mmCIF file of C-alpha atoms in Angstrom:
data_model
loop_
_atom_site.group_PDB
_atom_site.id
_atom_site.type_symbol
_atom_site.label_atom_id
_atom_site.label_comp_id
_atom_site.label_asym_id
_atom_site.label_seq_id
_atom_site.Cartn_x
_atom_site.Cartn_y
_atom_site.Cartn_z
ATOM 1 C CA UNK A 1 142.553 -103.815 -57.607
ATOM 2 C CA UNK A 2 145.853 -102.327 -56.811
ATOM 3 C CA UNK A 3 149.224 -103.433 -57.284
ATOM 4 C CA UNK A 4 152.505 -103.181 -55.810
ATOM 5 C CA UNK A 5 154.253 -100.009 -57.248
ATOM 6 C CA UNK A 6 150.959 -99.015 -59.445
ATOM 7 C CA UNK A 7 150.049 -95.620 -59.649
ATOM 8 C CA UNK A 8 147.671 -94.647 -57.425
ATOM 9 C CA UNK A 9 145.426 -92.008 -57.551
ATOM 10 C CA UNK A 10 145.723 -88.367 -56.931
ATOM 11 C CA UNK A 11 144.494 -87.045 -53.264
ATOM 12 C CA UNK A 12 142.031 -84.522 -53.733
ATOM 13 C CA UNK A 13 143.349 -81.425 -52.388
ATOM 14 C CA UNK A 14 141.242 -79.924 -49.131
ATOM 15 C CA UNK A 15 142.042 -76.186 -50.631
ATOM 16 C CA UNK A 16 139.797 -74.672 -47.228
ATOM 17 C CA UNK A 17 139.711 -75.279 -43.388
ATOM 18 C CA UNK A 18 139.620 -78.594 -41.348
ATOM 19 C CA UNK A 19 136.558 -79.679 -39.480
ATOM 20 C CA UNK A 20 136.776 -80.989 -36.352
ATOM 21 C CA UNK A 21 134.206 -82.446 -34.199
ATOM 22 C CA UNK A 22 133.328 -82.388 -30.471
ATOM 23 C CA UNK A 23 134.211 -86.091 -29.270
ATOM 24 C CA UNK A 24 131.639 -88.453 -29.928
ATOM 25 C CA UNK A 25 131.080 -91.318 -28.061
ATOM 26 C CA UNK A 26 130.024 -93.145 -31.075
ATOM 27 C CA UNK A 27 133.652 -93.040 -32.347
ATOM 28 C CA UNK A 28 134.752 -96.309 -30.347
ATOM 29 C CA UNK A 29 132.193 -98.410 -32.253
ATOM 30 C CA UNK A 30 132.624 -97.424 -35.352
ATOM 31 C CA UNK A 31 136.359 -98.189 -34.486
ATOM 32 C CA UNK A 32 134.702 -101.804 -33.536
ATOM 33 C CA UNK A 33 133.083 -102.255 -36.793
ATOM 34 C CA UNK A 34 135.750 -101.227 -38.804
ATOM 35 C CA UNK A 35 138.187 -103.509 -37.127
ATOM 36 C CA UNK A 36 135.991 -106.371 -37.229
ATOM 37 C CA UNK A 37 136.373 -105.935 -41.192
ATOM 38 C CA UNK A 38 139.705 -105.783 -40.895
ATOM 39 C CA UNK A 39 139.768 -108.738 -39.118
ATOM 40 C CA UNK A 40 137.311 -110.906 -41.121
ATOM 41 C CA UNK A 41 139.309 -109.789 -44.387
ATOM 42 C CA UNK A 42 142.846 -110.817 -43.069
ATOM 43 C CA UNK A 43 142.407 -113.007 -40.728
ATOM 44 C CA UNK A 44 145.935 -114.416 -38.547
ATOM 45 C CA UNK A 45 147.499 -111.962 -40.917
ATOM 46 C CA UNK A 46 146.630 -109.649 -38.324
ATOM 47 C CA UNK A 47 149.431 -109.140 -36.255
ATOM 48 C CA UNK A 48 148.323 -105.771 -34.014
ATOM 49 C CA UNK A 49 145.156 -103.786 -34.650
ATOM 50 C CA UNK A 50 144.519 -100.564 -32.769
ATOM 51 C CA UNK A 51 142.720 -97.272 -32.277
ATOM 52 C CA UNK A 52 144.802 -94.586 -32.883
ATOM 53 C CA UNK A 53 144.789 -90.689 -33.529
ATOM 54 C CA UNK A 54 142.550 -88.238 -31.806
ATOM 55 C CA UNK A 55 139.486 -90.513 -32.519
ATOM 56 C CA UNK A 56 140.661 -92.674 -29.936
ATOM 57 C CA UNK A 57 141.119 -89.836 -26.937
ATOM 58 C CA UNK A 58 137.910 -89.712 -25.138
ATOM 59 C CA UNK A 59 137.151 -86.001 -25.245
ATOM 60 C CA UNK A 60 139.643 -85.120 -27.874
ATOM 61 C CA UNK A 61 138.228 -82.786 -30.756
ATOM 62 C CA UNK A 62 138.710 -84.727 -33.573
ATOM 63 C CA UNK A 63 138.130 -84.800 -37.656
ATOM 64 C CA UNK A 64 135.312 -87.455 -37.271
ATOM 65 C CA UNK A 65 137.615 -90.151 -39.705
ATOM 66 C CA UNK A 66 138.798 -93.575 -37.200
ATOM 67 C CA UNK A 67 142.553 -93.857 -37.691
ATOM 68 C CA UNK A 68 143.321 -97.262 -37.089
ATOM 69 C CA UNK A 69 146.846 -98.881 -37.096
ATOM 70 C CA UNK A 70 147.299 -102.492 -38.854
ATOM 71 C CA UNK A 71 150.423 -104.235 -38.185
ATOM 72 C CA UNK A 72 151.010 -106.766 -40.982
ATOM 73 C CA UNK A 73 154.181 -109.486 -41.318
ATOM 74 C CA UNK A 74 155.495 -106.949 -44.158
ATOM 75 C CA UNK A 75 154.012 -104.059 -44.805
ATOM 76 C CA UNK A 76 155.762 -103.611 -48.679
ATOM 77 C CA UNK A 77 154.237 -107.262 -49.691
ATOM 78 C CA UNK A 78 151.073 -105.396 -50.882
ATOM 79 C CA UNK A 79 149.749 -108.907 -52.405
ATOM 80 C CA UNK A 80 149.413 -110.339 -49.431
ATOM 81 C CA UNK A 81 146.832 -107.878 -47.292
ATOM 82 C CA UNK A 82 145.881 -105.360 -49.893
ATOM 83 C CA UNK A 83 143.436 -107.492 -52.221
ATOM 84 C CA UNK A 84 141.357 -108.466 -49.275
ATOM 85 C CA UNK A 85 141.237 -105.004 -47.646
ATOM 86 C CA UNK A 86 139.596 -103.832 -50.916
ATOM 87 C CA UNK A 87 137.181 -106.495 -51.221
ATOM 88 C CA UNK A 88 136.508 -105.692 -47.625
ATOM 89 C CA UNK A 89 135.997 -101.925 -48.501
ATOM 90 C CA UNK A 90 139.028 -100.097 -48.690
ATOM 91 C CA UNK A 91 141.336 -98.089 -50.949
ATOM 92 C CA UNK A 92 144.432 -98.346 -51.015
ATOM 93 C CA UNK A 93 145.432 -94.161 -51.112
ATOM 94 C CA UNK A 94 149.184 -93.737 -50.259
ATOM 95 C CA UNK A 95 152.047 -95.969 -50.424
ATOM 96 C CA UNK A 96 154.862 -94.371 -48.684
ATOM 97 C CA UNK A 97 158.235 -97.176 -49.086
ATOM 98 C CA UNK A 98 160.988 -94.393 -47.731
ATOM 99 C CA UNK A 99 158.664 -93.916 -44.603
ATOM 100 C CA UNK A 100 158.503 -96.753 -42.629
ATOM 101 C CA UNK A 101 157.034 -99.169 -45.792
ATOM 102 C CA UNK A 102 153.979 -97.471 -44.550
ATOM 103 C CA UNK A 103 150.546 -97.887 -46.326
ATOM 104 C CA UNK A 104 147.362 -95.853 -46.343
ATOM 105 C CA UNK A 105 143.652 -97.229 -47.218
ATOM 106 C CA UNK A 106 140.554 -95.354 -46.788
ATOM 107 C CA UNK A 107 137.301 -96.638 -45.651
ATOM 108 C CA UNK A 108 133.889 -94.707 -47.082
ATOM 109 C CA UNK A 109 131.481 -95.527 -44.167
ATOM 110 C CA UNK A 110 132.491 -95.531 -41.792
ATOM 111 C CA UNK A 111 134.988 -92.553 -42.758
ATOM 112 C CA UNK A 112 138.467 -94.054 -41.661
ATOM 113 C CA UNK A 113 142.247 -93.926 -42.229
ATOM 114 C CA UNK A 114 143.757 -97.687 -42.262
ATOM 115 C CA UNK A 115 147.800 -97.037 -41.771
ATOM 116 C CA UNK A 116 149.806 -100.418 -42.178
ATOM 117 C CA UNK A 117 153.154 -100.733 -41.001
ATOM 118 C CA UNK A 118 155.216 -103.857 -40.754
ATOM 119 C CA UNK A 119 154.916 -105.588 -37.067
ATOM 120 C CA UNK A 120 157.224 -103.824 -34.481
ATOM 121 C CA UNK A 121 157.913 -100.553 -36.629
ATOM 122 C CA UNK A 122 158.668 -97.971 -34.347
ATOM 123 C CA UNK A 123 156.449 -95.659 -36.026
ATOM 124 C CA UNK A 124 153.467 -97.808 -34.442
ATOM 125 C CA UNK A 125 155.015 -97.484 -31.145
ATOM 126 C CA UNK A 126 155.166 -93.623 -31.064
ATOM 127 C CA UNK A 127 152.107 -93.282 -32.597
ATOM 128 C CA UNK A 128 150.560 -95.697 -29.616
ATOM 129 C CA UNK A 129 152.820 -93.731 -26.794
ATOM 130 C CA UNK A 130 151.124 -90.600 -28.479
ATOM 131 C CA UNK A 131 147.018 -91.777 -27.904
ATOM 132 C CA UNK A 132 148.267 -93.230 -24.474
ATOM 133 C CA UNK A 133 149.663 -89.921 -22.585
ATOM 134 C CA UNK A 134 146.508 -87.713 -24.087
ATOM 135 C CA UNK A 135 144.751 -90.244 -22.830
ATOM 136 C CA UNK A 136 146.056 -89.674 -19.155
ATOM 137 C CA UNK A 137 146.905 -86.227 -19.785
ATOM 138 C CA UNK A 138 144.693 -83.410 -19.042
ATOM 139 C CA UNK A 139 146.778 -80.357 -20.170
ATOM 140 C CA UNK A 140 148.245 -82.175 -22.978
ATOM 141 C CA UNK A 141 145.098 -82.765 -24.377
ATOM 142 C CA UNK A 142 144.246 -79.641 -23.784
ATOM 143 C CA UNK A 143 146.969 -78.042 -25.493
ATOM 144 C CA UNK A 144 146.790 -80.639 -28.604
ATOM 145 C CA UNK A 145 143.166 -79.402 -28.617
ATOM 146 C CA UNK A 146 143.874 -75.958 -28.500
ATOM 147 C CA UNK A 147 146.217 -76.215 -31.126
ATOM 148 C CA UNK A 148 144.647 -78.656 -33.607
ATOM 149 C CA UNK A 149 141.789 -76.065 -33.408
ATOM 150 C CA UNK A 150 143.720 -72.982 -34.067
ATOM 151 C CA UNK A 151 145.057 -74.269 -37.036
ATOM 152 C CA UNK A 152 142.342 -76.159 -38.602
ATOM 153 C CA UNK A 153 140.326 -72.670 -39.275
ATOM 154 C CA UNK A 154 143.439 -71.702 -41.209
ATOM 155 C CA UNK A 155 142.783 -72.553 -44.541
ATOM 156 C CA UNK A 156 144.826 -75.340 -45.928
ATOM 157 C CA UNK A 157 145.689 -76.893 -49.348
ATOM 158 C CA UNK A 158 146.272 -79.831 -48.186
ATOM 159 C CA UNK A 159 145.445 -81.744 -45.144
ATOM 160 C CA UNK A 160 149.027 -83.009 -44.388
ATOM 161 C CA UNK A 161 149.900 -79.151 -44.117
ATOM 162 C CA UNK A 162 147.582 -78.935 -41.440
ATOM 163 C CA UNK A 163 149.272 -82.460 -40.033
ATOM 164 C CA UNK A 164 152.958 -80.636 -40.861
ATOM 165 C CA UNK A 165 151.786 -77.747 -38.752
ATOM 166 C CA UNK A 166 151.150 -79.748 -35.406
ATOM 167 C CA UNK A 167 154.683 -81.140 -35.541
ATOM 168 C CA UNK A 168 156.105 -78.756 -33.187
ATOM 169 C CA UNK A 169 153.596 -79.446 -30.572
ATOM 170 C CA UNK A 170 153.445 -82.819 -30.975
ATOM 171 C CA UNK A 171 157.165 -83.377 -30.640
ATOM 172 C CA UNK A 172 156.971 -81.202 -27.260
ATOM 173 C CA UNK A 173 153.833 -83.888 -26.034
ATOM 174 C CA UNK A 174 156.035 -86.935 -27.209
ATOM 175 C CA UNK A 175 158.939 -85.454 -24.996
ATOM 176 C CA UNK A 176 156.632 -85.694 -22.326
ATOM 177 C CA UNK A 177 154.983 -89.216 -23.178
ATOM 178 C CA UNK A 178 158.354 -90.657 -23.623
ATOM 179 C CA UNK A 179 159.824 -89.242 -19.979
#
């Protein structure tokens, strides 16, 4: 079980290219499922649970891995959400207290990114503004698509390079989502 402030372990490195998948329709439920866990582990502690990241963009290309964002009463209070997202079936991965008190756990099956922030973090909002406008937008999409694509044969050593190496894009999309 983790702890506030213990080590955690190393991410493996991805040292090759990222796969993406044609959307799959599927994607939504396994959203469903996962959430449900999320749900039965925490309970009220649940302040805001959504689907976010390409994932949740019908007909997005995607890595096939749910990103879902939790929204707890305080994000850094590890003890009181962490323990029952493990027993639930997650891993605490990343613990990030300079960005946003933000918090990664993984799920195995299915494949999924859990990111907790604390409720009303702006970080939550942009990432929800983000989903919302490639929802609606065609040629956003398709340039997030295009580039996500173009980049993910590259080969990488890590997959936040790859993530690093939309941020241009992205920021030019947000400009848009945000006008």
């Amino acid at each position: 079980m983790s702890e506030a402030g213990s080590p955690l372990p190393p991410l493996e490195p991805l040292n090759g290219p990222v796969i993406l998948a044609a959307y799959d329709a599927h994607w939504p439920a396994w959203y469903e499922t996962l959430a449900g866990r999320v749900r039965e582990a925490l309970g009220e502690r649940v302040v805001a649970l959504n689907h976010a990241g390409s994932t949740s963009v019908p007909g997005l290309a995607a890595k096939p891995l749910i990103d879902m964002l939790l929204e707890v009463a305080d994000s850094a209070d590890e003890s009181a959400y962490v323990p029952d997202l493990e027993a639930a079936g997650f891993v605490l991965r990343i613990r990030e207290p300079d960005w946003f008190e933000h918090r990664l756990l993984k799920s195995a099956a299915p494949p999924a990114n859990l990111h907790v922030y604390t409720a009303g973090e702006e970080e939550v909002r942009r990432m929800l503004a983000f989903r919302d406008h490639l929802r609606r937008d065609d040629a956003d999409r398709a340039l997030y698509e295009a580039t996500k694509r173009t980049l993910a044969a590259r080969h990488w050593a890590k997959t936040q390079d790859y993530a690093d190496a939309k941020t241009t894009v992205i920021a030019g999309i947000m400009s848009r989502a945000w006008s």
